[in-house]
Tab-separated table of C-alpha atoms in Angstrom:
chain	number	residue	atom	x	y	z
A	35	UNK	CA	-4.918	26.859	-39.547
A	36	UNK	CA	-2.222	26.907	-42.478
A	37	UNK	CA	-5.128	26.188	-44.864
A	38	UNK	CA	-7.035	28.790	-43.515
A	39	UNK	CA	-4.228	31.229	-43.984
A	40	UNK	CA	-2.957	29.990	-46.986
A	41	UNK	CA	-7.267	30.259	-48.436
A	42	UNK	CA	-7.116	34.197	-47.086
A	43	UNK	CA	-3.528	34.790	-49.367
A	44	UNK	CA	-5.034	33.554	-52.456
A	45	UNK	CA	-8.740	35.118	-51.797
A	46	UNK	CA	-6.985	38.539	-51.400
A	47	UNK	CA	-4.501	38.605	-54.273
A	48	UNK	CA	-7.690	36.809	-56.453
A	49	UNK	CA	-9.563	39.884	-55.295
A	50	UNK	CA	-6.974	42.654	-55.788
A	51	UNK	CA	-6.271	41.326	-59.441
A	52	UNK	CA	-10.094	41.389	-60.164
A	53	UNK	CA	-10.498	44.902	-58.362
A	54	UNK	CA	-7.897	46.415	-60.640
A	55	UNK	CA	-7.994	44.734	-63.704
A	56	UNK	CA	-4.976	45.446	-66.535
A	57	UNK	CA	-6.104	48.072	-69.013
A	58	UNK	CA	-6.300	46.828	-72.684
A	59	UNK	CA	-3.187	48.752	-73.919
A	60	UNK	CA	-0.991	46.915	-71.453
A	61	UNK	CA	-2.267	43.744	-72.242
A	62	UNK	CA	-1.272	44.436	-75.949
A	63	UNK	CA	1.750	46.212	-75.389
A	64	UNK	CA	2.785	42.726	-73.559
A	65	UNK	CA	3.702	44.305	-70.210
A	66	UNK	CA	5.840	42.219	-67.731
A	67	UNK	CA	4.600	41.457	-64.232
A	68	UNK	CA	7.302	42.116	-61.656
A	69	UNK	CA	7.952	39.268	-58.787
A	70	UNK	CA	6.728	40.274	-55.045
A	71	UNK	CA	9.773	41.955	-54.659
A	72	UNK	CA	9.587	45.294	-56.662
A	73	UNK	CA	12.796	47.883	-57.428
A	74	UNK	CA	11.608	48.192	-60.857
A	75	UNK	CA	8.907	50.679	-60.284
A	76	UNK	CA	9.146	54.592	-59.665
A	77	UNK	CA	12.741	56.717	-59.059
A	78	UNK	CA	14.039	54.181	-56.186
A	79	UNK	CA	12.911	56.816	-53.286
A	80	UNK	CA	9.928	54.796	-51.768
A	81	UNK	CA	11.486	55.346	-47.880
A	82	UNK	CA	11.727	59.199	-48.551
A	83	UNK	CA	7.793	59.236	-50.369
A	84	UNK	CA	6.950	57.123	-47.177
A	85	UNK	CA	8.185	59.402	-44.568
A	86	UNK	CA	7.274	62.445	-46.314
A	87	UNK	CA	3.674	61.122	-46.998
A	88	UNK	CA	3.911	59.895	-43.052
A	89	UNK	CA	4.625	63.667	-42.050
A	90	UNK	CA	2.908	65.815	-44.269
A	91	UNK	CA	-0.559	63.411	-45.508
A	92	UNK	CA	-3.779	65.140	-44.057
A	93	UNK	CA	-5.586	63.245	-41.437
A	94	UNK	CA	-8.329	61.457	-43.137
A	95	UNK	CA	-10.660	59.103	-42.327
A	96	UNK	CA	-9.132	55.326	-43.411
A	97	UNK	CA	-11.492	53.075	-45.812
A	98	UNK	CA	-12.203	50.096	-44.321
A	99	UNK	CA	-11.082	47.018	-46.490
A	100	UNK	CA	-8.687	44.296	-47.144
A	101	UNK	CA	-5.898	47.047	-47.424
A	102	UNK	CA	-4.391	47.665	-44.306
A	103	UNK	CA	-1.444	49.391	-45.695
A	104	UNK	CA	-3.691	52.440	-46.816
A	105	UNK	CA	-4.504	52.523	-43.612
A	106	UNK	CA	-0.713	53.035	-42.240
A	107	UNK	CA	0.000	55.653	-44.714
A	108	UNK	CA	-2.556	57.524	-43.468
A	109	UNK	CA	-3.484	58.995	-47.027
A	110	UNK	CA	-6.568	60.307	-48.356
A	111	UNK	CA	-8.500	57.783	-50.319
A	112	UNK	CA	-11.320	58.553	-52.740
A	113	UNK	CA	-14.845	57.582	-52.309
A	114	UNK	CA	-14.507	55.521	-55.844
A	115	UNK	CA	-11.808	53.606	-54.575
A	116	UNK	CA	-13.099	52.916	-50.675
A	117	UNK	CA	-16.863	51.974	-52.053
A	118	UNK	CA	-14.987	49.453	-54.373
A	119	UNK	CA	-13.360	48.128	-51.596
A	120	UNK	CA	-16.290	48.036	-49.075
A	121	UNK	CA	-18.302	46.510	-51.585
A	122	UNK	CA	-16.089	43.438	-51.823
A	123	UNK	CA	-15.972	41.534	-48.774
A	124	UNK	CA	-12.907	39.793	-48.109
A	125	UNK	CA	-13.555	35.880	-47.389
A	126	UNK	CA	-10.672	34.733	-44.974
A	127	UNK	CA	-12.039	31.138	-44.023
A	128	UNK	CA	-11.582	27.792	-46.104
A	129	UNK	CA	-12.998	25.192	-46.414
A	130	UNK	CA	-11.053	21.513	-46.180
A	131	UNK	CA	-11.607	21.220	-49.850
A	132	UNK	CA	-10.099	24.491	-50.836
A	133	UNK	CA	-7.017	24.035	-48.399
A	134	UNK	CA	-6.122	21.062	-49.340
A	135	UNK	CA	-6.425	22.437	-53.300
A	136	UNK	CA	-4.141	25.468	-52.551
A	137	UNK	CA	-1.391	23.199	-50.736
A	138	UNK	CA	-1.615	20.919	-54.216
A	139	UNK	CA	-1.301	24.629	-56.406
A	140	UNK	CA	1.311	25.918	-54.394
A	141	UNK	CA	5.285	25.332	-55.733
A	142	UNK	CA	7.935	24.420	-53.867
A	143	UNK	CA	9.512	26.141	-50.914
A	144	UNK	CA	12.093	27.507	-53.315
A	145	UNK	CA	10.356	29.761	-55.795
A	146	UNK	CA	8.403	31.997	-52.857
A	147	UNK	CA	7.234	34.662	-55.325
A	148	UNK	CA	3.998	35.830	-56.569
A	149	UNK	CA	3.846	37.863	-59.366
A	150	UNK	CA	1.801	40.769	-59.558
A	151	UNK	CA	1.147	44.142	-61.772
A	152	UNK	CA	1.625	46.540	-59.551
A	153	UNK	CA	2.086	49.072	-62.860
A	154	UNK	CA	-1.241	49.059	-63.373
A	155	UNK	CA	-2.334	49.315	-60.149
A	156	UNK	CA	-0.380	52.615	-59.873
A	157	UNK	CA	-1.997	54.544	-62.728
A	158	UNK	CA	-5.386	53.111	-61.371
A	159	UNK	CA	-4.872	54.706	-58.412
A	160	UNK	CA	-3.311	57.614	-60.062
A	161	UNK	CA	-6.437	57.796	-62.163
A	162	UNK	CA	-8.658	57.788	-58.824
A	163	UNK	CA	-7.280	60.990	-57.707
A	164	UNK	CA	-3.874	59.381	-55.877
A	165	UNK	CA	-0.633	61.006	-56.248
A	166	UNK	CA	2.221	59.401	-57.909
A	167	UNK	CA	4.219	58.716	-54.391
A	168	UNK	CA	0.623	57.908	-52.524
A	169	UNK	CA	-0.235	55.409	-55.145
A	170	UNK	CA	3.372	53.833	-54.682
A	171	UNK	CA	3.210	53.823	-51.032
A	172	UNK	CA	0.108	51.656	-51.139
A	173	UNK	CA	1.448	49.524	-53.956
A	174	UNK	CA	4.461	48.926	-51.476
A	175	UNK	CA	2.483	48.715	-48.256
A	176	UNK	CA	0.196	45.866	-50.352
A	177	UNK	CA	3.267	44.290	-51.243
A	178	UNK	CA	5.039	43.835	-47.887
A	179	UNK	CA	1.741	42.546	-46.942
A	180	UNK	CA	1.610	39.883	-49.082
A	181	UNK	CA	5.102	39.467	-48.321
A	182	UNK	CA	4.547	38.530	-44.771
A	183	UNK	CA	1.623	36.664	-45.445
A	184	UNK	CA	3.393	34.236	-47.965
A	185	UNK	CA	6.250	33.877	-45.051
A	186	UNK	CA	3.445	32.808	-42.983
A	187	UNK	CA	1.721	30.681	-45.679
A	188	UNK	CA	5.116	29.250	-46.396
A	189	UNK	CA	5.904	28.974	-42.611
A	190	UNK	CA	4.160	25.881	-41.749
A	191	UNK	CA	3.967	24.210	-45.107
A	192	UNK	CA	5.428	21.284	-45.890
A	193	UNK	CA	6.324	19.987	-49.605
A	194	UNK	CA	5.314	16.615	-51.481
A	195	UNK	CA	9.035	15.575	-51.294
A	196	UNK	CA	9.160	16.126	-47.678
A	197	UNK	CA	5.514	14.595	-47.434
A	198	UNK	CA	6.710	11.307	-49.452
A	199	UNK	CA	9.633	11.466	-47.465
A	200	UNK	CA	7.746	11.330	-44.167
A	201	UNK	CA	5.125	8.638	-45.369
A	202	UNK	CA	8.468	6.128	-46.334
A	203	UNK	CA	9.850	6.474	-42.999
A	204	UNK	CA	6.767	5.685	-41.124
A	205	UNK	CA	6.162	2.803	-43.306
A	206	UNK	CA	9.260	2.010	-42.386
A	207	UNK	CA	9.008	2.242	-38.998
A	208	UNK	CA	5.437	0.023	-39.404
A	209	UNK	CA	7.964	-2.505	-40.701
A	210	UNK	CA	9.736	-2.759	-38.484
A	211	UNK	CA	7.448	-3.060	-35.718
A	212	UNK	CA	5.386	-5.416	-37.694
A	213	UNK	CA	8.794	-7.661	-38.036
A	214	UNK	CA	9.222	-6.816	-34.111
A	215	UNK	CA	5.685	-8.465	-33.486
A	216	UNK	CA	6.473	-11.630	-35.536
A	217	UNK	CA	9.687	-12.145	-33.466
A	218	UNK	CA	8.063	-11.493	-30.380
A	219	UNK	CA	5.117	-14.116	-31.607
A	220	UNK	CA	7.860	-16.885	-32.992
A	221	UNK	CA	10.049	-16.224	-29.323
A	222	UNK	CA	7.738	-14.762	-26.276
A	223	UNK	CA	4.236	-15.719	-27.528
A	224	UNK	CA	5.723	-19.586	-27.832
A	225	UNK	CA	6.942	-19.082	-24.788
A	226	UNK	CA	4.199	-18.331	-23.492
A	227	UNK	CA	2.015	-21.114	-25.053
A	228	UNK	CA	4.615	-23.580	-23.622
A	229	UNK	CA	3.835	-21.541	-19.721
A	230	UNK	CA	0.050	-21.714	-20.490
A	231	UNK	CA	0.076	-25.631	-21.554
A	232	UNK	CA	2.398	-25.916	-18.339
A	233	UNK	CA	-0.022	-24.267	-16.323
A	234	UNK	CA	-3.013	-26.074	-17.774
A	235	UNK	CA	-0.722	-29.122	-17.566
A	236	UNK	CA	-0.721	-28.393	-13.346
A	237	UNK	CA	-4.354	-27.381	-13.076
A	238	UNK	CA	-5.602	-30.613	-14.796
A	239	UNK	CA	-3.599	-32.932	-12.321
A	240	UNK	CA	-4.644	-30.181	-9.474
A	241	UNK	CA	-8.048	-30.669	-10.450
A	242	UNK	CA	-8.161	-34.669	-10.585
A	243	UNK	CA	-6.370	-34.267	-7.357
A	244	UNK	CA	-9.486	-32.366	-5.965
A	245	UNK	CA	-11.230	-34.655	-7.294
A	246	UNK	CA	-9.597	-37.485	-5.318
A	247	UNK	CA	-10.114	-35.243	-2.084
A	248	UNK	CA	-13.599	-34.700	-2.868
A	249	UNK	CA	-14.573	-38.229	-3.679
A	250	UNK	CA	-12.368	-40.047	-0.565
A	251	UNK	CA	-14.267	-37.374	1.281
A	252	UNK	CA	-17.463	-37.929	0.311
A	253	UNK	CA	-17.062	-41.515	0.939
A	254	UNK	CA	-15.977	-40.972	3.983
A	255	UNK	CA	-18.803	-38.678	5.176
A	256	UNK	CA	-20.983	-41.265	3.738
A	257	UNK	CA	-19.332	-44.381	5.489
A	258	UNK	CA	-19.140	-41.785	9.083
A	259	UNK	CA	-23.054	-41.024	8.237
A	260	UNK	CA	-23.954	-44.834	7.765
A	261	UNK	CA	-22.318	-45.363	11.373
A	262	UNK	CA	-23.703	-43.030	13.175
A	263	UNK	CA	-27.434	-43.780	11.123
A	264	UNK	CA	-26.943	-47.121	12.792
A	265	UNK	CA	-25.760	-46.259	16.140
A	266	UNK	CA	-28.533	-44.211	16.621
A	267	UNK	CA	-31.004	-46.472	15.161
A	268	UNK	CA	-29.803	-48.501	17.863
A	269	UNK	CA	-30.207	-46.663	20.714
A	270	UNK	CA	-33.336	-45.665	19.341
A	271	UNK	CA	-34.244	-49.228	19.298
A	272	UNK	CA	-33.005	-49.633	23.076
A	273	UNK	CA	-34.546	-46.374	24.439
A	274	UNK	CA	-37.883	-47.910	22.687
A	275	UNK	CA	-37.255	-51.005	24.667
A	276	UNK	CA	-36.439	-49.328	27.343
A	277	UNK	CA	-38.997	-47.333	27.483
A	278	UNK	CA	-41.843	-50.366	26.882
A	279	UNK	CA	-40.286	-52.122	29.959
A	280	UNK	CA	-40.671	-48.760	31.786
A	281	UNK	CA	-44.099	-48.798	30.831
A	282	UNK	CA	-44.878	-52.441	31.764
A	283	UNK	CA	-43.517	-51.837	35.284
A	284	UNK	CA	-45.579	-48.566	35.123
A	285	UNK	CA	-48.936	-50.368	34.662
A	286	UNK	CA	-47.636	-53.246	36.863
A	287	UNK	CA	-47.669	-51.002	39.735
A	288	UNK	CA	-50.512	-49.427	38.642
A	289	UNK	CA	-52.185	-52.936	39.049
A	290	UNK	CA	-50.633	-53.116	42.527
A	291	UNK	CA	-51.799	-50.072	43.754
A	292	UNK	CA	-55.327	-50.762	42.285
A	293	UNK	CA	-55.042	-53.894	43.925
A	294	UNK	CA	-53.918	-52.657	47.391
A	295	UNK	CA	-56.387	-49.840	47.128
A	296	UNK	CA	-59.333	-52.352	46.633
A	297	UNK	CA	-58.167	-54.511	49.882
A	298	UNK	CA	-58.080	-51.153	51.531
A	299	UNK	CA	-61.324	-50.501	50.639
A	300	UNK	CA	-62.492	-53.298	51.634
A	301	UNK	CA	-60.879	-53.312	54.503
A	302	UNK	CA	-62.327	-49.960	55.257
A	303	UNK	CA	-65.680	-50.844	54.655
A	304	UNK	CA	-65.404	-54.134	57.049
A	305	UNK	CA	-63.808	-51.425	59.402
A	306	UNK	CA	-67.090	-49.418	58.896
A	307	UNK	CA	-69.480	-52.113	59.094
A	308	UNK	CA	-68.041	-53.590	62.217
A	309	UNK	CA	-67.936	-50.354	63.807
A	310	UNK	CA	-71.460	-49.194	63.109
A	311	UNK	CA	-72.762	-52.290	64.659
A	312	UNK	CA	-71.058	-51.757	67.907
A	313	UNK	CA	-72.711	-48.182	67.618
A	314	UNK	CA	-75.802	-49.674	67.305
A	315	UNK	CA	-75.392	-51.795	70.062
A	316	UNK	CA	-73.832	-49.268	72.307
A	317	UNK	CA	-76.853	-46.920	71.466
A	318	UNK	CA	-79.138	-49.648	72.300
A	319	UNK	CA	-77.033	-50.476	75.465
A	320	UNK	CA	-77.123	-46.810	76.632
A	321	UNK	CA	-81.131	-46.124	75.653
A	322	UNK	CA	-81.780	-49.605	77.889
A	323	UNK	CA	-79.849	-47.961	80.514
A	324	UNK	CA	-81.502	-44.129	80.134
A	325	UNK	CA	-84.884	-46.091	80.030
A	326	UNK	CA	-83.918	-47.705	83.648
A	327	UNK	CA	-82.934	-44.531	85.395
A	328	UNK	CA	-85.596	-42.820	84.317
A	329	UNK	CA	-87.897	-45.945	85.142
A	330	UNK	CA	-86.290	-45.730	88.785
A	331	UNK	CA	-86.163	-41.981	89.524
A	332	UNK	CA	-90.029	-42.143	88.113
A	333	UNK	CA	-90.584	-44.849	90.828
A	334	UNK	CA	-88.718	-42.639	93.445
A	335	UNK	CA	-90.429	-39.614	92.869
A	336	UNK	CA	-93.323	-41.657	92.898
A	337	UNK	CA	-92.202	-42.703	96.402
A	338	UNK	CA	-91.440	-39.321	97.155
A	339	UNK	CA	-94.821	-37.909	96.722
A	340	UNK	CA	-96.640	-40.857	98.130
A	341	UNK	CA	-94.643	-39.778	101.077
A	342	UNK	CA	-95.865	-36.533	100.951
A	343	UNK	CA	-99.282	-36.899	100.382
């Protein structure tokens, strides 16, 4: 920002000196350029010439340009003068480059003053068809302009002394927090090696402790597991035995019962036998006894009809 502003100053002043150039016969009579602040031009009345140009200018239309004092005075301004004006554009933005130039150009704070011929300016207005107090009005009005805008330059600028000044006492300042750092390494950073070699210190005899744990553990599990491997081995081994007696006194009774049901059968089919042949000798019995009733009621009826006949 104070580049920028400071790149607009100079471009303006760079381009008023260039739009009125001194004539020859000033440059050979020697004539003195006058500081920003000018009492050494015209009969000392420039507040009267400004109010009386304020009241009594005619209304005309104001040249655009880089000159807005013209435009406060409100006077007429000649097509010459407002073409050269329009025709040179002013260039108000800098570049890093050029900002950082101008601050290097630029004096101290002290010396605020930039000189300029405003003579010459005033008879090259006068020659453009400006009155004597018009001419001085805008001389003035260019003046407090460039006035204001050197307070604002000036504002925010800061000198090399000032600059050097600065750049010690933050060097400083890096000193001492670079001596700061070194104490705090030599005191609290040993400190804190001697807490972190404690602490290591504690986590190596934590961790052969754990170790301890894990290994008495582990042995443990393995002695418990070895037990109870055996223990059930050997029930394993007694529920086989058990179970092979279980199965020898299974096909024991098997035997038995295969046994017992053969005598059964046996006995059964003696049963059978025995009882078929005192069928067949009832049935033989019984047909002997059919065959003598039916031999004697023959031999009645035999009777009978001998009787009859």
């Amino acid at each position: 920002m104070l580049g920028g502003r400071m790149e607009a100053a100079v471009s303006v002043v760079s381009r008023r000196t260039a739009l009125f150039p001194l004539p020859g016969s000033a440059r050979r009579r020697g004539v003195t350029l006058c500081p920003v602040t000018r009492r050494c031009l015209g009969d000392g009345k420039h507040a009267g010439s400004l109010a009386r140009l304020g009241a009594h200018a005619p209304r005309a239309a104001v040249a655009r340009g880089p000159f807005p004092g013209a435009g406060s005075a409100r006077a007429p301004v000649p097509r010459f003068f407002s073409r050269a004006v329009e025709g040179r554009d002013v260039n108000i933005s800098a570049s890093p480059t050029q900002s950082e130039s101008t601050k290097g150009s630029f004096p101290l704070s002290g010396s605020r003053k930039l000189y300029f011929d405003t003579h010459a300016l005033v008879r090259l207005l006068e020659a453009n068809g400006f009155t004597t107090q018009q001419s001085e009005v805008i001389v003035s009005a260019l003046m407090n302009i460039m006035k204001s805008n050197m307070d604002v330059v000036y504002k925010d600028m800061l000198t090399k002394i000032q600059q050097e000044i600065a750049l010690q006492q933050i060097m400083s300042r890096i000193g001492v927090v670079k001596k700061d750092m070194i104490i705090l390494e030599k005191s609290e950073f040993s400190a804190l090696r001697a807490e972190n070699e404690k602490t290591k210190l504690e986590l190596q005899q934590l961790k052969k402790q754990v170790m301890d744990e894990t290994s008495k553990v582990r042995t443990d599990s393995k002695l418990d597991f070895n037990l109870e491997k055996s223990r059930v081995k050997e029930l394993f081994s007694h529920n086989e035995r058990k179970v092979l007696k279980m199965r020898t006194e299974i096909v024991e009774l098997h035997a038995q019962q295969d046994r017992a049901l053969t005598q059964t059968d046996r006995k059964i089919d003696t049963e059978v036998a025995g009882l078929k042949t005192m069928l067949e000798s009832h049935k033989l019995d019984n047909i002997k006894y059919l065959a003598g009733s039916v031999f004697t009621c023959l031999t009645v009826a035999l009777g009978f009809y001998r009787l009859w006949v």
